[in-house]
Amino acid sequence: MAMGKLDKKIILLKVGTATLTRGTNNISRGKIEDIARQILELKDQYHFIIVCSGAIAAAKQFIQLEKFGDEINQKQALAAIGQPHLMRLIQETFRELNLHVAQCLLSYHDFNNEQSKENTFNTLNILLKNGVVPIINENDTVATDEIKFGDNDKLSALTAILMEVDLLILATNTYGMYDEQKKTIQEVKNIESVKKYIQQQHSAQGTGGMHSKLEAAALAQNRQIETWLVNGHEENFMLKALKNESAFTKIN
Ligand code: GLU
């Protein structure tokens, strides 16, 4: 897959539905703008890839579907409806800051097929070289893995590995992982050793998702990619983490 090295480091940012909606029922233009402004500020130093969910949430803002089929099929249909709305919101917001975006829909299956992997690598590489920010979501029409579990956490790790990114940032709604005193664990080397805190965090914060984030981080760690768990609800969450002005968990 040799295609000429990129001139800048790559950050892969994963934003889930909870971050993008700020915990409400609507996609937050403000949060999209916050992300775009941070990318604008950092774009001379880094290339960015965003793995972004929120298609189902976007659809629910516009339509209520009649119930046919099971719950997962229903979600797939909503994702198909919501994806173009989600991209429209992202594209409009990024364009105002002179940033170009592209849409790439992927599934786990694509990472098991050499040809698909190569095609994906080449496409993303050309986008990055042209200063375009790829916005990736699961292709929910053909795959249901991330709708069932994970909200794109694993997809982001697989993409990070494929693109050999320098840093994987998983936005979440806490300041990383907390210990039993509710203090952020700043650095994790042994992922197994912090799994005991997940359940606690789940009940204390009323949020899920830490389990799949740790699984994603473990995949990345196996390939020497560092993962940061940062609080995506905070303004400038990436800038603050990069300047060490905000608490977050580094998994390396
Ligand atoms: N791909 C789905 C979306 O964009 C994932 C949502 C989820 O798992 O909550 O809506």
CSV table of C-alpha atoms and ligand atoms in Angstrom, one decimal:
chain,number,residue,atom,x,y,z
A,1,MET,CA,0.0,0.0,0.0
A,2,ALA,CA,2.9,2.4,-0.5
A,3,MET,CA,1.6,5.7,-1.7
A,4,GLY,CA,4.0,8.4,-0.5
A,5,LYS,CA,4.2,9.5,3.1
A,6,LEU,CA,1.9,12.2,4.3
A,7,ASP,CA,3.6,15.4,5.4
A,8,LYS,CA,1.8,15.8,8.7
A,9,LYS,CA,0.7,13.5,11.6
A,10,ILE,CA,-2.8,12.1,11.5
A,11,ILE,CA,-5.4,12.4,14.2
A,12,LEU,CA,-8.4,10.3,14.0
A,13,LEU,CA,-11.3,11.8,16.0
A,14,LYS,CA,-14.3,9.6,16.8
A,15,VAL,CA,-17.5,11.5,17.8
A,16,GLY,CA,-20.5,9.5,18.9
A,17,THR,CA,-24.1,10.4,18.9
A,18,ALA,CA,-24.1,11.5,22.5
A,19,THR,CA,-21.3,14.0,21.8
A,20,LEU,CA,-22.9,15.3,18.6
A,21,THR,CA,-26.3,15.8,20.3
A,22,ARG,CA,-24.8,17.1,23.5
A,23,GLY,CA,-27.0,14.5,25.2
A,24,THR,CA,-30.2,16.0,23.7
A,25,ASN,CA,-32.5,14.7,20.9
A,26,ASN,CA,-31.0,17.0,18.3
A,27,ILE,CA,-27.7,17.2,16.4
A,28,SER,CA,-25.9,20.2,17.8
A,29,ARG,CA,-24.7,22.6,15.1
A,30,GLY,CA,-22.7,24.2,17.9
A,31,LYS,CA,-20.8,21.0,18.6
A,32,ILE,CA,-20.1,20.5,14.9
A,33,GLU,CA,-18.8,24.1,14.8
A,34,ASP,CA,-16.7,23.5,17.8
A,35,ILE,CA,-15.0,20.5,16.1
A,36,ALA,CA,-14.6,22.4,12.9
A,37,ARG,CA,-12.9,25.4,14.6
A,38,GLN,CA,-10.5,23.1,16.4
A,39,ILE,CA,-9.6,21.4,13.1
A,40,LEU,CA,-9.1,24.8,11.5
A,41,GLU,CA,-6.7,25.8,14.3
A,42,LEU,CA,-4.8,22.5,14.1
A,43,LYS,CA,-4.8,21.8,10.4
A,44,ASP,CA,-1.3,23.1,9.8
A,45,GLN,CA,0.1,20.5,12.2
A,46,TYR,CA,-2.2,17.5,11.7
A,47,HIS,CA,-4.4,15.8,9.1
A,48,PHE,CA,-7.8,14.8,10.5
A,49,ILE,CA,-10.1,11.9,9.9
A,50,ILE,CA,-13.4,11.9,11.7
A,51,VAL,CA,-15.5,8.8,12.4
A,52,CYS,CA,-18.9,10.2,13.2
A,53,SER,CA,-22.2,8.7,14.1
A,54,GLY,CA,-25.5,10.5,14.6
A,55,ALA,CA,-27.3,9.4,11.4
A,56,ILE,CA,-30.1,7.8,13.4
A,57,ALA,CA,-30.5,10.8,15.7
A,58,ALA,CA,-30.5,13.1,12.7
A,59,ALA,CA,-33.3,11.1,11.1
A,60,LYS,CA,-35.4,11.2,14.2
A,61,GLN,CA,-35.4,15.0,14.0
A,62,PHE,CA,-37.2,14.8,10.7
A,63,ILE,CA,-39.3,11.7,10.6
A,64,GLN,CA,-41.1,9.1,12.6
A,65,LEU,CA,-41.1,5.7,10.8
A,66,GLU,CA,-44.0,3.3,10.8
A,67,LYS,CA,-42.9,0.1,12.5
A,68,PHE,CA,-42.1,-2.8,10.0
A,69,GLY,CA,-39.5,-5.4,10.7
A,70,ASP,CA,-37.4,-5.6,13.9
A,71,GLU,CA,-35.7,-2.8,15.8
A,72,ILE,CA,-32.4,-3.1,14.0
A,73,ASN,CA,-34.0,-2.9,10.6
A,74,GLN,CA,-35.8,0.2,11.8
A,75,LYS,CA,-32.5,1.8,12.9
A,76,GLN,CA,-30.9,0.9,9.6
A,77,ALA,CA,-33.7,2.7,7.7
A,78,LEU,CA,-33.4,5.7,10.0
A,79,ALA,CA,-29.6,5.8,9.5
A,80,ALA,CA,-30.2,5.8,5.7
A,81,ILE,CA,-32.5,8.7,6.1
A,82,GLY,CA,-30.4,10.6,8.6
A,83,GLN,CA,-26.9,10.2,7.0
A,84,PRO,CA,-27.4,12.8,4.2
A,85,HIS,CA,-28.9,15.3,6.8
A,86,LEU,CA,-25.9,14.7,9.1
A,87,MET,CA,-23.5,15.3,6.2
A,88,ARG,CA,-25.4,18.4,5.2
A,89,LEU,CA,-25.0,19.8,8.7
A,90,ILE,CA,-21.4,19.0,8.8
A,91,GLN,CA,-20.7,20.2,5.3
A,92,GLU,CA,-22.5,23.5,5.8
A,93,THR,CA,-20.6,24.2,9.0
A,94,PHE,CA,-17.2,23.2,7.8
A,95,ARG,CA,-17.6,25.1,4.5
A,96,GLU,CA,-18.2,28.3,6.4
A,97,LEU,CA,-14.7,27.9,7.8
A,98,ASN,CA,-13.3,27.0,4.3
A,99,LEU,CA,-12.9,23.3,5.3
A,100,HIS,CA,-13.8,20.6,2.8
A,101,VAL,CA,-15.3,17.3,3.9
A,102,ALA,CA,-15.9,13.9,2.2
A,103,GLN,CA,-18.2,11.1,3.2
A,104,CYS,CA,-16.9,7.5,3.4
A,105,LEU,CA,-19.3,4.7,4.6
A,106,LEU,CA,-17.5,1.6,5.7
A,107,SER,CA,-18.2,-1.7,7.4
A,108,TYR,CA,-16.1,-4.3,9.4
A,109,HIS,CA,-16.3,-6.5,6.4
A,110,ASP,CA,-14.3,-4.0,4.3
A,111,PHE,CA,-11.3,-4.4,6.7
A,112,ASN,CA,-11.3,-8.2,6.1
A,113,ASN,CA,-11.0,-7.9,2.3
A,114,GLU,CA,-7.6,-6.9,0.9
A,115,GLN,CA,-9.0,-5.2,-2.1
A,116,SER,CA,-11.5,-3.1,-0.1
A,117,LYS,CA,-8.8,-2.2,2.4
A,118,GLU,CA,-6.5,-1.0,-0.3
A,119,ASN,CA,-9.2,1.0,-2.0
A,120,THR,CA,-10.2,2.6,1.3
A,121,PHE,CA,-6.5,3.4,2.2
A,122,ASN,CA,-5.9,4.9,-1.2
A,123,THR,CA,-9.1,7.0,-1.1
A,124,LEU,CA,-8.5,8.3,2.4
A,125,ASN,CA,-4.9,9.1,1.5
A,126,ILE,CA,-5.8,11.2,-1.5
A,127,LEU,CA,-8.4,13.0,0.5
A,128,LEU,CA,-5.9,13.8,3.3
A,129,LYS,CA,-3.2,14.9,0.8
A,130,ASN,CA,-5.8,17.3,-0.6
A,131,GLY,CA,-6.6,18.8,2.8
A,132,VAL,CA,-10.1,17.2,2.7
A,133,VAL,CA,-11.5,15.8,6.0
A,134,PRO,CA,-12.9,12.4,5.5
A,135,ILE,CA,-16.1,11.9,7.6
A,136,ILE,CA,-16.6,8.1,8.1
A,137,ASN,CA,-19.7,6.3,9.4
A,138,GLU,CA,-20.7,2.7,9.3
A,139,ASN,CA,-22.6,1.8,6.2
A,140,ASP,CA,-25.7,0.9,8.2
A,141,THR,CA,-27.6,-0.4,5.2
A,142,VAL,CA,-25.2,-3.3,4.7
A,143,ALA,CA,-23.9,-3.8,8.3
A,144,THR,CA,-25.3,-3.7,11.7
A,145,ASP,CA,-22.3,-4.2,13.9
A,146,GLU,CA,-22.0,-0.7,15.3
A,147,ILE,CA,-25.7,-0.1,15.6
A,148,LYS,CA,-25.9,-3.1,17.9
A,149,PHE,CA,-22.8,-2.4,19.9
A,150,GLY,CA,-20.1,0.2,20.0
A,151,ASP,CA,-21.4,3.3,18.2
A,152,ASN,CA,-18.4,3.3,15.8
A,153,ASP,CA,-15.7,2.8,18.5
A,154,LYS,CA,-14.3,-0.4,16.8
A,155,LEU,CA,-14.7,1.1,13.3
A,156,SER,CA,-12.6,4.0,14.4
A,157,ALA,CA,-9.9,1.7,15.7
A,158,LEU,CA,-9.9,-0.4,12.5
A,159,THR,CA,-9.6,2.8,10.5
A,160,ALA,CA,-6.8,4.1,12.7
A,161,ILE,CA,-4.9,0.9,12.2
A,162,LEU,CA,-5.4,0.9,8.4
A,163,MET,CA,-4.3,4.5,8.1
A,164,GLU,CA,-1.5,4.1,10.7
A,165,VAL,CA,-2.7,7.3,12.4
A,166,ASP,CA,-0.5,8.9,15.1
A,167,LEU,CA,-3.3,9.5,17.6
A,168,LEU,CA,-6.8,8.1,18.1
A,169,ILE,CA,-9.1,10.5,20.1
A,170,LEU,CA,-12.4,9.0,21.3
A,171,ALA,CA,-14.7,11.7,22.5
A,172,THR,CA,-16.9,10.7,25.4
A,173,ASN,CA,-19.0,12.4,28.0
A,174,THR,CA,-16.6,12.1,30.9
A,175,TYR,CA,-13.0,13.3,31.5
A,176,GLY,CA,-11.7,9.9,30.5
A,177,MET,CA,-11.8,6.9,32.8
A,178,TYR,CA,-12.3,7.6,36.5
A,179,ASP,CA,-10.9,5.6,39.4
A,180,GLU,CA,-12.9,4.8,42.5
A,181,GLN,CA,-12.4,8.4,43.8
A,182,LYS,CA,-13.9,9.7,40.6
A,183,LYS,CA,-10.6,11.1,39.6
A,184,THR,CA,-9.4,10.8,36.0
A,185,ILE,CA,-6.9,8.0,35.4
A,186,GLN,CA,-4.3,9.9,33.4
A,187,GLU,CA,-2.4,7.1,31.9
A,188,VAL,CA,-3.3,3.5,31.2
A,189,LYS,CA,-0.8,0.9,30.0
A,190,ASN,CA,-2.5,-2.2,31.1
A,191,ILE,CA,-6.1,-2.0,29.8
A,192,GLU,CA,-7.2,-5.2,31.7
A,193,SER,CA,-6.2,-3.5,35.0
A,194,VAL,CA,-8.7,-0.7,34.6
A,195,LYS,CA,-11.7,-2.7,33.4
A,196,LYS,CA,-12.8,-3.1,37.0
A,197,TYR,CA,-13.8,0.6,37.0
A,198,ILE,CA,-16.2,0.4,34.0
A,199,GLN,CA,-19.2,-0.9,35.9
A,200,GLN,CA,-18.8,1.8,38.6
A,201,GLN,CA,-18.5,4.5,36.0
A,202,HIS,CA,-21.6,3.2,34.2
A,203,SER,CA,-23.8,3.5,37.3
A,204,ALA,CA,-22.3,6.7,38.5
A,205,GLN,CA,-22.5,8.6,35.3
A,206,GLY,CA,-25.5,6.9,33.7
A,207,THR,CA,-23.5,6.4,30.5
A,208,GLY,CA,-22.4,3.3,28.6
A,209,GLY,CA,-19.8,3.0,26.0
A,210,MET,CA,-16.6,2.7,28.1
A,211,HIS,CA,-16.4,-1.0,27.4
A,212,SER,CA,-16.3,-0.6,23.7
A,213,LYS,CA,-13.9,2.3,24.0
A,214,LEU,CA,-11.4,0.2,25.9
A,215,GLU,CA,-11.8,-2.6,23.3
A,216,ALA,CA,-11.1,0.0,20.5
A,217,ALA,CA,-8.1,1.3,22.5
A,218,ALA,CA,-6.8,-2.3,22.9
A,219,LEU,CA,-6.9,-2.8,19.2
A,220,ALA,CA,-5.0,0.4,18.6
A,221,GLN,CA,-2.5,-0.3,21.4
A,222,ASN,CA,-1.6,-3.6,19.7
A,223,ARG,CA,-0.5,-1.6,16.8
A,224,GLN,CA,1.4,1.0,18.8
A,225,ILE,CA,-1.3,3.7,18.3
A,226,GLU,CA,-2.1,5.9,21.3
A,227,THR,CA,-5.7,6.5,22.3
A,228,TRP,CA,-7.0,9.4,24.3
A,229,LEU,CA,-10.4,9.4,26.0
A,230,VAL,CA,-11.5,13.0,26.1
A,231,ASN,CA,-14.6,14.9,27.2
A,232,GLY,CA,-16.3,15.8,23.9
A,233,HIS,CA,-18.9,17.9,25.7
A,234,GLU,CA,-16.3,20.4,26.6
A,235,GLU,CA,-15.6,23.3,24.2
A,236,ASN,CA,-12.2,22.9,22.5
A,237,PHE,CA,-11.8,19.4,23.9
A,238,MET,CA,-9.0,18.5,21.5
A,239,LEU,CA,-7.1,21.8,21.9
A,240,LYS,CA,-7.3,21.5,25.6
A,241,ALA,CA,-6.1,17.9,25.7
A,242,LEU,CA,-3.2,18.7,23.4
A,243,LYS,CA,-2.1,21.5,25.7
A,244,ASN,CA,-2.8,19.4,28.8
A,245,GLU,CA,-5.3,22.0,30.0
A,246,SER,CA,-8.0,19.4,30.6
A,247,ALA,CA,-8.2,16.0,32.3
A,248,PHE,CA,-8.3,13.0,30.0
A,249,THR,CA,-7.1,9.4,29.8
A,250,LYS,CA,-4.1,8.4,27.7
A,251,ILE,CA,-3.9,4.8,26.7
A,252,ASN,CA,-0.5,3.8,25.3
B,1,GLU,N1,-24.1,4.5,12.6
B,1,GLU,C1,-25.1,4.9,13.5
B,1,GLU,C2,-25.5,6.3,13.3
B,1,GLU,O1,-24.8,7.1,12.7
B,1,GLU,C3,-24.6,4.5,14.9
B,1,GLU,C4,-25.5,5.0,15.9
B,1,GLU,C5,-25.5,4.3,17.2
B,1,GLU,O2,-25.0,3.2,17.3
B,1,GLU,O3,-26.1,4.8,18.2
B,1,GLU,O4,-26.5,6.7,13.8
